């Protein structure tokens, strides 16, 4: 069992590495080319793009493996793929308008800048990563991702040379992401699993089936980019750039959390669809403990090396980001705890509604606190607010697991 999880995790680690670490390698070139103010505008564009992605991803990155397992069993994979595209389009249509207006109001950016930010998010939105993972084609997706990100890294180093190249940088991201998106879609539809017919009604039914979880995902995931969005309304791009640089390190640390959580949930989905049994309790517990331990060590190392990390990634202009980095690097520890208690425990044991409601309650407490901290303490407040939000989520999920007598299950060793 551990070998299966390990192989899956390694494949996803490599895939996530292309998505998390390639941008980290490019970061020193980007920060120095754009300068502090330009990097601030780039950070805001990424944050708004992530919000757009959150809306369009619906629940596919959480419940996608469950939908895919059922579709494979019913020979209806092509239908699910088309319905997911229809649903994403229905959500993206109004969301892009709101995103464009918000970007214009907060940054005063040009039409090229706003268009580039939106098209970048849309390319990622239409990439069926969750479906490729569910079909156990992580290796093929990895090849697409490596080609995409390696091409992007080369073009960024060669072409992005000054602050005026922000729009070009975003368009390069969109163009290279299209390699992964188109390649994955071609593979999915080449399987010809069932009739390749979807409908508006089926897409709406899919939307209604996971609506509670959708609201919860929007709330929780939005907290991760909310500090940048709030900062963009009150502070100049130069201040946002410092927070953005530190937050890129958090983003890289998540490459430890995501692969393990996804591989464990994918395996559980497959086993449940096949024989009704999930991953054994002790396997889940040992995996959760190991995940939290690894992330904790990585976070402590980054905190100790914060001045060196900031100097490498941004240079002297970003020196003030050290204090923020020493706070932000501890967020992934709580993210790992939340993944262990939430997706790996509550959701894996069928408590989807309880998981969704717990997330919404945590968001209701976190958002006002985050707003107050940013208003009074600026970028440092944003860093503390992000850490507090994840910590509150851990507390609420622990209480929910205790209520369902699953707290011991989450960390069982036998």
Tab-separated table of N, CA and C in Angstrom, residues 80-136:
chain	number	residue	atom	x	y	z
A	80	UNK	N	-18.632	13.321	-18.981
A	80	UNK	CA	-18.191	14.095	-17.824
A	80	UNK	C	-17.230	15.200	-18.242
A	81	UNK	N	-16.323	14.889	-19.167
A	81	UNK	CA	-15.358	15.887	-19.632
A	81	UNK	C	-16.065	17.074	-20.281
A	82	UNK	N	-17.044	16.788	-21.141
A	82	UNK	CA	-17.771	17.864	-21.820
A	82	UNK	C	-18.603	18.669	-20.826
A	83	UNK	N	-19.262	17.977	-19.909
A	83	UNK	CA	-20.067	18.687	-18.908
A	83	UNK	C	-19.200	19.584	-18.026
A	84	UNK	N	-17.995	19.134	-17.712
A	84	UNK	CA	-17.103	19.965	-16.898
A	84	UNK	C	-16.668	21.211	-17.660
A	85	UNK	N	-16.452	21.074	-18.973
A	85	UNK	CA	-16.083	22.233	-19.794
A	85	UNK	C	-17.248	23.215	-19.885
A	86	UNK	N	-18.460	22.694	-20.078
A	86	UNK	CA	-19.649	23.555	-20.123
A	86	UNK	C	-19.809	24.306	-18.808
A	87	UNK	N	-19.668	23.592	-17.699
A	87	UNK	CA	-19.829	24.212	-16.385
A	87	UNK	C	-18.767	25.276	-16.141
A	88	UNK	N	-17.522	24.982	-16.497
A	88	UNK	CA	-16.453	25.967	-16.333
A	88	UNK	C	-16.743	27.227	-17.151
A	89	UNK	N	-17.243	27.039	-18.369
A	89	UNK	CA	-17.549	28.184	-19.239
A	89	UNK	C	-18.670	29.033	-18.650
A	90	UNK	N	-19.703	28.380	-18.119
A	90	UNK	CA	-20.817	29.106	-17.501
A	90	UNK	C	-20.347	29.930	-16.302
A	91	UNK	N	-19.417	29.388	-15.545
A	91	UNK	CA	-18.904	30.106	-14.374
A	91	UNK	C	-17.949	31.214	-14.790
A	92	UNK	N	-17.112	30.931	-15.800
A	92	UNK	CA	-16.107	31.907	-16.226
A	92	UNK	C	-16.719	33.147	-16.867
A	93	UNK	N	-17.839	32.978	-17.568
A	93	UNK	CA	-18.432	34.097	-18.309
A	93	UNK	C	-18.657	35.330	-17.432
A	94	UNK	N	-19.392	35.228	-16.323
A	94	UNK	CA	-19.552	36.420	-15.478
A	94	UNK	C	-18.308	36.721	-14.636
A	95	UNK	N	-17.569	35.682	-14.259
A	95	UNK	CA	-16.413	35.888	-13.379
A	95	UNK	C	-15.320	36.709	-14.051
A	96	UNK	N	-15.122	36.518	-15.358
A	96	UNK	CA	-14.085	37.280	-16.054
A	96	UNK	C	-14.422	38.768	-16.106
A	97	UNK	N	-15.698	39.085	-16.252
A	97	UNK	CA	-16.120	40.495	-16.272
A	97	UNK	C	-15.823	41.159	-14.929
A	98	UNK	N	-16.198	40.479	-13.850
A	98	UNK	CA	-15.947	41.007	-12.503
A	98	UNK	C	-14.451	41.155	-12.259
A	99	UNK	N	-13.683	40.159	-12.678
A	99	UNK	CA	-12.233	40.190	-12.491
A	99	UNK	C	-11.599	41.351	-13.249
A	100	UNK	N	-12.037	41.574	-14.481
A	100	UNK	CA	-11.486	42.662	-15.289
A	100	UNK	C	-11.768	44.020	-14.658
A	101	UNK	N	-12.997	44.211	-14.181
A	101	UNK	CA	-13.362	45.479	-13.538
A	101	UNK	C	-12.551	45.689	-12.265
A	102	UNK	N	-12.420	44.635	-11.458
A	102	UNK	CA	-11.678	44.738	-10.198
A	102	UNK	C	-10.203	45.045	-10.447
A	103	UNK	N	-9.609	44.394	-11.436
A	103	UNK	CA	-8.204	44.660	-11.762
A	103	UNK	C	-8.008	46.094	-12.226
A	104	UNK	N	-8.940	46.565	-13.026
A	104	UNK	CA	-8.852	47.941	-13.531
A	104	UNK	C	-8.935	48.946	-12.391
A	105	UNK	N	-9.854	48.708	-11.452
A	105	UNK	CA	-10.069	49.645	-10.351
A	105	UNK	C	-8.913	49.645	-9.354
A	106	UNK	N	-8.316	48.488	-9.101
A	106	UNK	CA	-7.268	48.410	-8.074
A	106	UNK	C	-5.884	48.766	-8.599
A	107	UNK	N	-5.612	48.469	-9.865
A	107	UNK	CA	-4.261	48.704	-10.388
A	107	UNK	C	-4.190	49.816	-11.431
A	108	UNK	N	-5.338	50.134	-12.050
A	108	UNK	CA	-5.305	51.099	-13.144
A	108	UNK	C	-4.531	50.570	-14.335
A	109	UNK	N	-4.437	49.239	-14.430
A	109	UNK	CA	-3.636	48.606	-15.470
A	109	UNK	C	-4.216	48.778	-16.859
A	110	UNK	N	-3.357	48.565	-17.864
A	110	UNK	CA	-3.771	48.693	-19.255
A	110	UNK	C	-4.653	47.519	-19.661
A	111	UNK	N	-5.274	47.662	-20.818
A	111	UNK	CA	-6.116	46.591	-21.351
A	111	UNK	C	-5.279	45.340	-21.601
A	112	UNK	N	-4.059	45.526	-22.119
A	112	UNK	CA	-3.175	44.387	-22.377
A	112	UNK	C	-2.872	43.625	-21.089
A	113	UNK	N	-2.595	44.360	-20.031
A	113	UNK	CA	-2.270	43.761	-18.729
A	113	UNK	C	-3.457	42.959	-18.187
A	114	UNK	N	-4.649	43.541	-18.258
A	114	UNK	CA	-5.852	42.870	-17.740
A	114	UNK	C	-6.189	41.638	-18.578
A	115	UNK	N	-6.122	41.779	-19.908
A	115	UNK	CA	-6.402	40.644	-20.792
A	115	UNK	C	-5.426	39.501	-20.534
A	116	UNK	N	-4.145	39.830	-20.382
A	116	UNK	CA	-3.121	38.803	-20.165
A	116	UNK	C	-3.349	38.065	-18.854
A	117	UNK	N	-3.736	38.797	-17.811
A	117	UNK	CA	-3.995	38.171	-16.507
A	117	UNK	C	-5.166	37.196	-16.595
A	118	UNK	N	-6.214	37.596	-17.309
A	118	UNK	CA	-7.417	36.756	-17.417
A	118	UNK	C	-7.175	35.527	-18.286
A	119	UNK	N	-6.514	35.707	-19.419
A	119	UNK	CA	-6.295	34.578	-20.329
A	119	UNK	C	-5.365	33.547	-19.707
A	120	UNK	N	-4.440	34.002	-18.861
A	120	UNK	CA	-3.550	33.075	-18.151
A	120	UNK	C	-4.353	32.162	-17.234
A	121	UNK	N	-5.274	32.747	-16.473
A	121	UNK	CA	-6.116	31.951	-15.571
A	121	UNK	C	-7.020	31.004	-16.354
A	122	UNK	N	-7.542	31.459	-17.485
A	122	UNK	CA	-8.458	30.630	-18.272
A	122	UNK	C	-7.759	29.400	-18.845
A	123	UNK	N	-6.514	29.560	-19.276
A	123	UNK	CA	-5.775	28.412	-19.808
A	123	UNK	C	-5.589	27.335	-18.740
A	124	UNK	N	-5.290	27.777	-17.529
A	124	UNK	CA	-5.142	26.824	-16.424
A	124	UNK	C	-6.487	26.196	-16.076
A	125	UNK	N	-7.549	26.997	-16.130
A	125	UNK	CA	-8.887	26.503	-15.786
A	125	UNK	C	-9.329	25.369	-16.705
A	126	UNK	N	-8.990	25.451	-17.976
A	126	UNK	CA	-9.427	24.431	-18.932
A	126	UNK	C	-8.463	23.241	-19.033
A	127	UNK	N	-7.448	23.224	-18.181
A	127	UNK	CA	-6.532	22.078	-18.140
A	127	UNK	C	-7.125	20.997	-17.233
A	128	UNK	N	-7.467	19.815	-17.753
A	128	UNK	CA	-8.149	18.784	-16.946
A	128	UNK	C	-7.170	17.958	-16.100
A	129	UNK	N	-6.445	18.627	-15.224
A	129	UNK	CA	-5.453	17.932	-14.389
A	129	UNK	C	-6.108	16.846	-13.546
A	130	UNK	N	-7.234	17.200	-12.919
A	130	UNK	CA	-7.916	16.253	-12.038
A	130	UNK	C	-8.328	14.984	-12.773
A	131	UNK	N	-8.690	15.139	-14.068
A	131	UNK	CA	-9.117	13.969	-14.828
A	131	UNK	C	-7.924	13.098	-15.221
A	132	UNK	N	-6.809	13.720	-15.582
A	132	UNK	CA	-5.605	12.960	-15.919
A	132	UNK	C	-5.104	12.193	-14.703
A	133	UNK	N	-5.143	12.828	-13.542
A	133	UNK	CA	-4.746	12.141	-12.314
A	133	UNK	C	-5.671	10.959	-12.037
A	134	UNK	N	-6.966	11.187	-12.205
A	134	UNK	CA	-7.953	10.146	-11.908
A	134	UNK	C	-7.821	8.953	-12.846
A	135	UNK	N	-7.367	9.200	-14.074
A	135	UNK	CA	-7.174	8.125	-15.051
A	135	UNK	C	-5.819	7.441	-14.893
A	136	UNK	N	-5.080	7.838	-13.865
A	136	UNK	CA	-3.743	7.289	-13.607
A	136	UNK	C	-2.796	7.576	-14.770
